[in-house]
mmCIF file of C-alpha atoms in Angstrom:
data_model
loop_
_atom_site.group_PDB
_atom_site.id
_atom_site.type_symbol
_atom_site.label_atom_id
_atom_site.label_comp_id
_atom_site.label_asym_id
_atom_site.label_seq_id
_atom_site.Cartn_x
_atom_site.Cartn_y
_atom_site.Cartn_z
ATOM 1 C CA MET A 17 59.747 100.026 128.984
ATOM 2 C CA LYS A 18 59.565 96.446 130.211
ATOM 3 C CA PHE A 19 62.279 95.159 132.492
ATOM 4 C CA LYS A 20 63.400 92.439 130.054
ATOM 5 C CA PHE A 21 64.075 95.054 127.369
ATOM 6 C CA LYS A 22 66.152 97.059 129.806
ATOM 7 C CA VAL A 23 68.179 93.929 130.575
ATOM 8 C CA LEU A 24 68.561 93.270 126.851
ATOM 9 C CA ILE A 25 69.847 96.787 126.138
ATOM 10 C CA VAL A 26 72.329 96.678 129.020
ATOM 11 C CA ASN A 27 73.672 93.307 127.854
ATOM 12 C CA ILE A 28 74.087 94.555 124.284
ATOM 13 C CA ILE A 29 75.983 97.645 125.452
ATOM 14 C CA LEU A 30 78.293 95.657 127.741
ATOM 15 C CA LEU A 31 78.932 93.032 125.053
ATOM 16 C CA SER A 32 79.677 95.609 122.363
ATOM 17 C CA VAL A 33 81.996 97.707 124.530
ATOM 18 C CA SER A 34 83.952 94.769 125.936
ATOM 19 C CA LEU A 35 84.405 93.075 122.553
ATOM 20 C CA GLY A 36 85.258 96.373 120.866
ATOM 21 C CA ILE A 37 87.991 97.223 123.371
ATOM 22 C CA MET A 38 89.442 93.715 123.311
ATOM 23 C CA GLY A 39 89.428 93.576 119.502
ATOM 24 C CA PHE A 40 91.005 97.020 119.168
ATOM 25 C CA LEU A 41 93.822 96.127 121.555
ATOM 26 C CA MET A 42 94.546 92.831 119.808
ATOM 27 C CA ILE A 43 94.536 94.375 116.322
ATOM 28 C CA ARG A 44 96.730 97.231 117.527
ATOM 29 C CA MET A 45 99.199 94.812 119.100
ATOM 30 C CA ASN A 46 99.386 92.677 115.940
ATOM 31 C CA PHE A 47 99.875 95.800 113.833
ATOM 32 C CA ARG A 48 102.732 97.025 116.033
ATOM 33 C CA LEU A 49 104.429 93.624 115.910
ATOM 34 C CA ALA A 50 104.151 93.464 112.106
ATOM 35 C CA LEU A 51 105.322 97.063 111.690
ATOM 36 C CA ASP A 52 108.244 96.614 114.093
ATOM 37 C CA THR A 53 109.358 93.547 112.136
ATOM 38 C CA LEU A 54 109.340 95.489 108.865
ATOM 39 C CA VAL A 55 111.100 98.455 110.481
ATOM 40 C CA ASP A 56 113.820 96.195 111.901
ATOM 41 C CA GLY A 57 114.317 94.658 108.462
ATOM 42 C CA ALA A 58 114.577 98.091 106.846
ATOM 43 C CA ILE A 59 117.129 99.241 109.439
ATOM 44 C CA VAL A 60 119.226 96.095 108.961
ATOM 45 C CA GLU A 61 119.142 96.600 105.188
ATOM 46 C CA HIS A 62 120.136 100.232 105.611
ATOM 47 C CA THR A 63 122.968 99.340 107.973
ATOM 48 C CA MET A 64 124.369 96.907 105.419
ATOM 49 C CA ALA A 65 124.261 99.605 102.739
ATOM 50 C CA GLN A 66 125.860 102.153 105.060
ATOM 51 C CA THR A 67 128.638 99.753 106.043
ATOM 52 C CA TYR A 68 129.382 98.970 102.411
ATOM 53 C CA VAL A 69 129.605 102.680 101.554
ATOM 54 C CA GLU A 70 131.985 103.374 104.435
ATOM 55 C CA TYR A 71 134.188 100.370 103.609
ATOM 56 C CA GLU A 72 134.464 101.310 99.932
ATOM 57 C CA LEU A 73 135.157 104.956 100.741
ATOM 58 C CA LEU A 74 137.900 103.991 103.176
ATOM 59 C CA GLU A 75 139.797 102.182 100.439
ATOM 60 C CA PHE A 76 139.031 104.992 98.008
ATOM 61 C CA ILE A 77 140.397 107.683 100.327
ATOM 62 C CA ASN A 78 143.465 105.648 101.243
ATOM 63 C CA GLY A 79 144.244 105.460 97.530
ATOM 64 C CA ASN A 80 144.503 109.264 97.427
ATOM 65 C CA ASN A 81 141.558 109.543 95.065
ATOM 66 C CA ARG A 82 139.438 112.664 95.250
ATOM 67 C CA ASN A 83 136.615 112.286 92.695
ATOM 68 C CA MET A 84 134.143 111.537 95.467
ATOM 69 C CA PRO A 85 130.809 112.027 93.579
ATOM 70 C CA ALA A 86 131.818 109.612 90.805
ATOM 71 C CA LYS A 87 132.914 106.997 93.325
ATOM 72 C CA LEU A 88 129.686 107.348 95.327
ATOM 73 C CA ASP A 89 127.669 106.862 92.143
ATOM 74 C CA GLU A 90 129.566 103.627 91.490
ATOM 75 C CA ILE A 91 129.089 102.479 95.084
ATOM 76 C CA GLY A 92 125.372 103.268 94.888
ATOM 77 C CA ASN A 93 124.914 101.090 91.819
ATOM 78 C CA ASN A 94 126.748 98.214 93.519
ATOM 79 C CA ILE A 95 124.471 98.500 96.551
ATOM 80 C CA VAL A 96 121.291 98.552 94.456
ATOM 81 C CA PHE A 97 122.250 95.381 92.593
ATOM 82 C CA GLY A 98 123.739 93.536 95.541
ATOM 83 C CA ILE A 99 122.343 94.624 98.902
ATOM 84 C CA VAL A 100 118.975 96.371 98.966
ATOM 85 C CA SER A 101 115.874 94.318 98.253
ATOM 86 C CA PRO A 102 113.782 94.792 95.086
ATOM 87 C CA GLY A 103 111.456 97.734 95.425
ATOM 88 C CA SER A 104 113.711 99.590 97.859
ATOM 89 C CA THR A 105 115.363 102.819 96.824
ATOM 90 C CA LEU A 106 118.728 104.319 97.723
ATOM 91 C CA SER A 107 119.895 107.928 97.786
ATOM 92 C CA ILE A 108 123.364 109.233 98.670
ATOM 93 C CA PHE A 109 124.137 112.831 99.596
ATOM 94 C CA TYR A 110 127.610 114.326 99.889
ATOM 95 C CA ASP A 111 128.256 117.894 100.913
ATOM 96 C CA ASP A 112 124.489 118.609 100.815
ATOM 97 C CA LYS A 113 124.274 117.441 97.193
ATOM 98 C CA GLN A 114 122.492 114.322 95.975
ATOM 99 C CA VAL A 115 125.129 112.347 94.100
ATOM 100 C CA PHE A 116 123.152 109.136 93.598
ATOM 101 C CA LYS A 117 119.601 107.824 93.480
ATOM 102 C CA ASN A 118 118.408 104.667 91.775
ATOM 103 C CA ASP A 119 114.820 105.843 91.291
ATOM 104 C CA LYS A 120 114.557 108.906 89.070
ATOM 105 C CA ASN A 121 110.882 109.255 90.039
ATOM 106 C CA GLU A 122 111.716 109.323 93.723
ATOM 107 C CA SER A 123 109.733 111.964 95.584
ATOM 108 C CA ASP A 124 111.361 114.462 97.889
ATOM 109 C CA ILE A 125 113.048 112.926 100.915
ATOM 110 C CA PRO A 126 111.645 114.162 104.259
ATOM 111 C CA GLN A 127 113.709 117.112 105.406
ATOM 112 C CA SER A 128 113.614 115.876 108.993
ATOM 113 C CA LEU A 129 115.979 113.075 107.950
ATOM 114 C CA LEU A 130 118.366 115.356 106.111
ATOM 115 C CA GLU A 131 118.648 117.651 109.117
ATOM 116 C CA ILE A 132 120.158 115.058 111.469
ATOM 117 C CA LYS A 133 123.711 116.067 110.593
ATOM 118 C CA GLY A 134 125.905 116.051 113.682
ATOM 119 C CA LYS A 135 122.984 115.078 115.932
ATOM 120 C CA VAL A 136 122.340 111.334 115.629
ATOM 121 C CA ASP A 137 123.982 108.542 113.691
ATOM 122 C CA LYS A 138 120.769 106.987 112.324
ATOM 123 C CA ASN A 139 117.126 107.945 112.159
ATOM 124 C CA TYR A 140 113.951 106.854 110.388
ATOM 125 C CA VAL A 141 110.490 108.177 109.606
ATOM 126 C CA ILE A 142 107.366 106.540 108.128
ATOM 127 C CA GLU A 143 105.484 108.527 105.482
ATOM 128 C CA GLU A 144 102.441 107.848 103.322
ATOM 129 C CA ILE A 145 102.916 108.527 99.604
ATOM 130 C CA ASP A 146 100.046 107.993 97.150
ATOM 131 C CA GLY A 147 98.294 105.666 99.586
ATOM 132 C CA THR A 148 101.382 103.546 100.329
ATOM 133 C CA HIS A 149 103.409 103.720 103.543
ATOM 134 C CA TYR A 150 107.199 103.799 103.317
ATOM 135 C CA ILE A 151 109.975 103.887 105.873
ATOM 136 C CA TYR A 152 112.834 106.267 105.157
ATOM 137 C CA THR A 153 116.038 105.397 107.012
ATOM 138 C CA ALA A 154 118.963 107.813 107.036
ATOM 139 C CA SER A 155 122.479 107.786 108.451
ATOM 140 C CA CYS A 156 125.061 110.537 108.544
ATOM 141 C CA ASN A 157 128.858 110.461 108.800
ATOM 142 C CA GLU A 158 131.621 112.962 108.214
ATOM 143 C CA VAL A 159 134.025 112.164 105.368
ATOM 144 C CA LEU A 160 136.861 114.552 104.512
ATOM 145 C CA GLN A 161 135.239 117.304 106.598
ATOM 146 C CA LYS A 162 131.991 116.976 104.648
ATOM 147 C CA TYR A 163 128.761 115.221 105.542
ATOM 148 C CA LEU A 164 127.933 111.932 103.844
ATOM 149 C CA GLN A 165 124.298 110.834 104.128
ATOM 150 C CA VAL A 166 122.822 107.509 103.030
ATOM 151 C CA VAL A 167 119.033 107.280 102.736
ATOM 152 C CA THR A 168 117.029 104.143 101.957
ATOM 153 C CA LYS A 169 113.289 103.809 101.364
ATOM 154 C CA LYS A 170 111.331 100.593 101.827
ATOM 155 C CA SER A 171 107.619 99.821 101.765
ATOM 156 C CA VAL A 172 105.934 98.848 105.042
ATOM 157 C CA GLU A 173 102.466 98.657 103.498
ATOM 158 C CA ASP A 174 102.148 94.966 104.423
ATOM 159 C CA ALA A 175 101.637 95.928 108.078
ATOM 160 C CA TYR A 176 98.867 98.383 107.201
ATOM 161 C CA ASN A 177 97.207 95.899 104.843
ATOM 162 C CA LEU A 178 97.268 93.308 107.627
ATOM 163 C CA MET A 179 95.590 95.763 109.980
ATOM 164 C CA GLN A 180 92.856 96.560 107.442
ATOM 165 C CA ARG A 181 92.166 92.864 106.830
ATOM 166 C CA GLN A 182 91.949 92.241 110.561
ATOM 167 C CA LEU A 183 89.621 95.223 111.052
ATOM 168 C CA THR A 184 87.300 93.982 108.293
ATOM 169 C CA PHE A 185 87.256 90.463 109.719
ATOM 170 C CA PHE A 186 86.720 91.791 113.251
ATOM 171 C CA ARG A 187 83.751 93.916 112.176
ATOM 172 C CA ILE A 188 82.077 90.854 110.650
ATOM 173 C CA ILE A 189 82.746 88.772 113.762
ATOM 174 C CA LEU A 190 81.607 91.578 116.071
ATOM 175 C CA CYS A 191 78.307 92.065 114.218
ATOM 176 C CA SER A 192 77.676 88.309 114.212
ATOM 177 C CA ILE A 193 78.391 87.997 117.933
ATOM 178 C CA ILE A 194 76.156 90.977 118.758
ATOM 179 C CA VAL A 195 73.255 89.537 116.745
ATOM 180 C CA ILE A 196 73.643 86.120 118.396
ATOM 181 C CA GLY A 197 74.089 87.793 121.780
ATOM 182 C CA CYS A 198 70.896 89.784 121.277
ATOM 183 C CA ILE A 199 68.911 86.637 120.527
ATOM 184 C CA ILE A 200 70.328 84.755 123.508
ATOM 185 C CA SER A 201 69.914 87.753 125.818
ATOM 186 C CA TYR A 202 66.305 88.201 124.718
ATOM 187 C CA ILE A 203 65.492 84.547 125.381
ATOM 188 C CA LEU A 204 67.213 84.547 128.771
ATOM 189 C CA SER A 205 65.702 87.846 129.844
ATOM 190 C CA THR A 206 62.255 86.593 128.845
ATOM 191 C CA ILE A 207 62.717 83.414 130.890
ATOM 192 C CA LEU A 208 64.197 85.191 133.907
ATOM 193 C CA THR A 209 61.669 88.008 134.010
ATOM 194 C CA ALA A 210 58.609 85.815 133.396
ATOM 195 C CA PRO A 211 57.925 85.304 137.152
ATOM 196 C CA LEU A 212 58.250 89.042 137.755
ATOM 197 C CA GLU A 213 55.774 89.807 134.980
ATOM 198 C CA LYS A 214 53.317 87.291 136.417
ATOM 199 C CA LEU A 215 53.705 88.837 139.862
ATOM 200 C CA ASN A 216 53.198 92.282 138.372
ATOM 201 C CA ASN A 217 50.033 91.124 136.580
ATOM 202 C CA VAL A 218 48.649 89.621 139.798
ATOM 203 C CA SER A 219 49.385 92.864 141.645
ATOM 204 C CA ASP A 220 47.551 94.827 138.980
ATOM 205 C CA GLU A 221 44.527 92.511 139.252
ATOM 206 C CA MET A 222 44.478 92.804 143.034
ATOM 207 C CA ALA A 223 44.715 96.564 142.809
#
């Protein structure tokens, strides 16, 4: 194999590896920033819903009322129409029973969230359902010696769509740069190795 082709192959490998690593890191960083923004928004939305539930229950309990499931169903409807964003879902559990959910087609809530009772105040998990990524956020408090759990679900698919668009665009740019780099590398290697090839030809003739 001629020396200029060896130089060309080495340049292509170095160019591809360096651009690939740099592009991957940039896309990954942008994805994390977009996802963190959506997660923060989902947690803020959940916190507002949780605060509203606790405030309403405090007045309800102080009024010596005891029909907790009916009150939680009323509170849930108020939250859906006034706090959570369109497309988000809300579920409320009391004493290990689901007393409210605004989406009757809601799939099963991850058990890892429902098992946080007495361990942490708030937790979240991201799950993929039918090709769409959602963040489930759950909080747990004790009301009248029973556990009250509020669970919200919100789509974070925008972050994943952004990553896919960036990956597609990066692949096009990477292929274009590699093709252009190959042409430039071939021209430069031909120019730079021309004297060596002449010297090699002269040596062959002398031999």
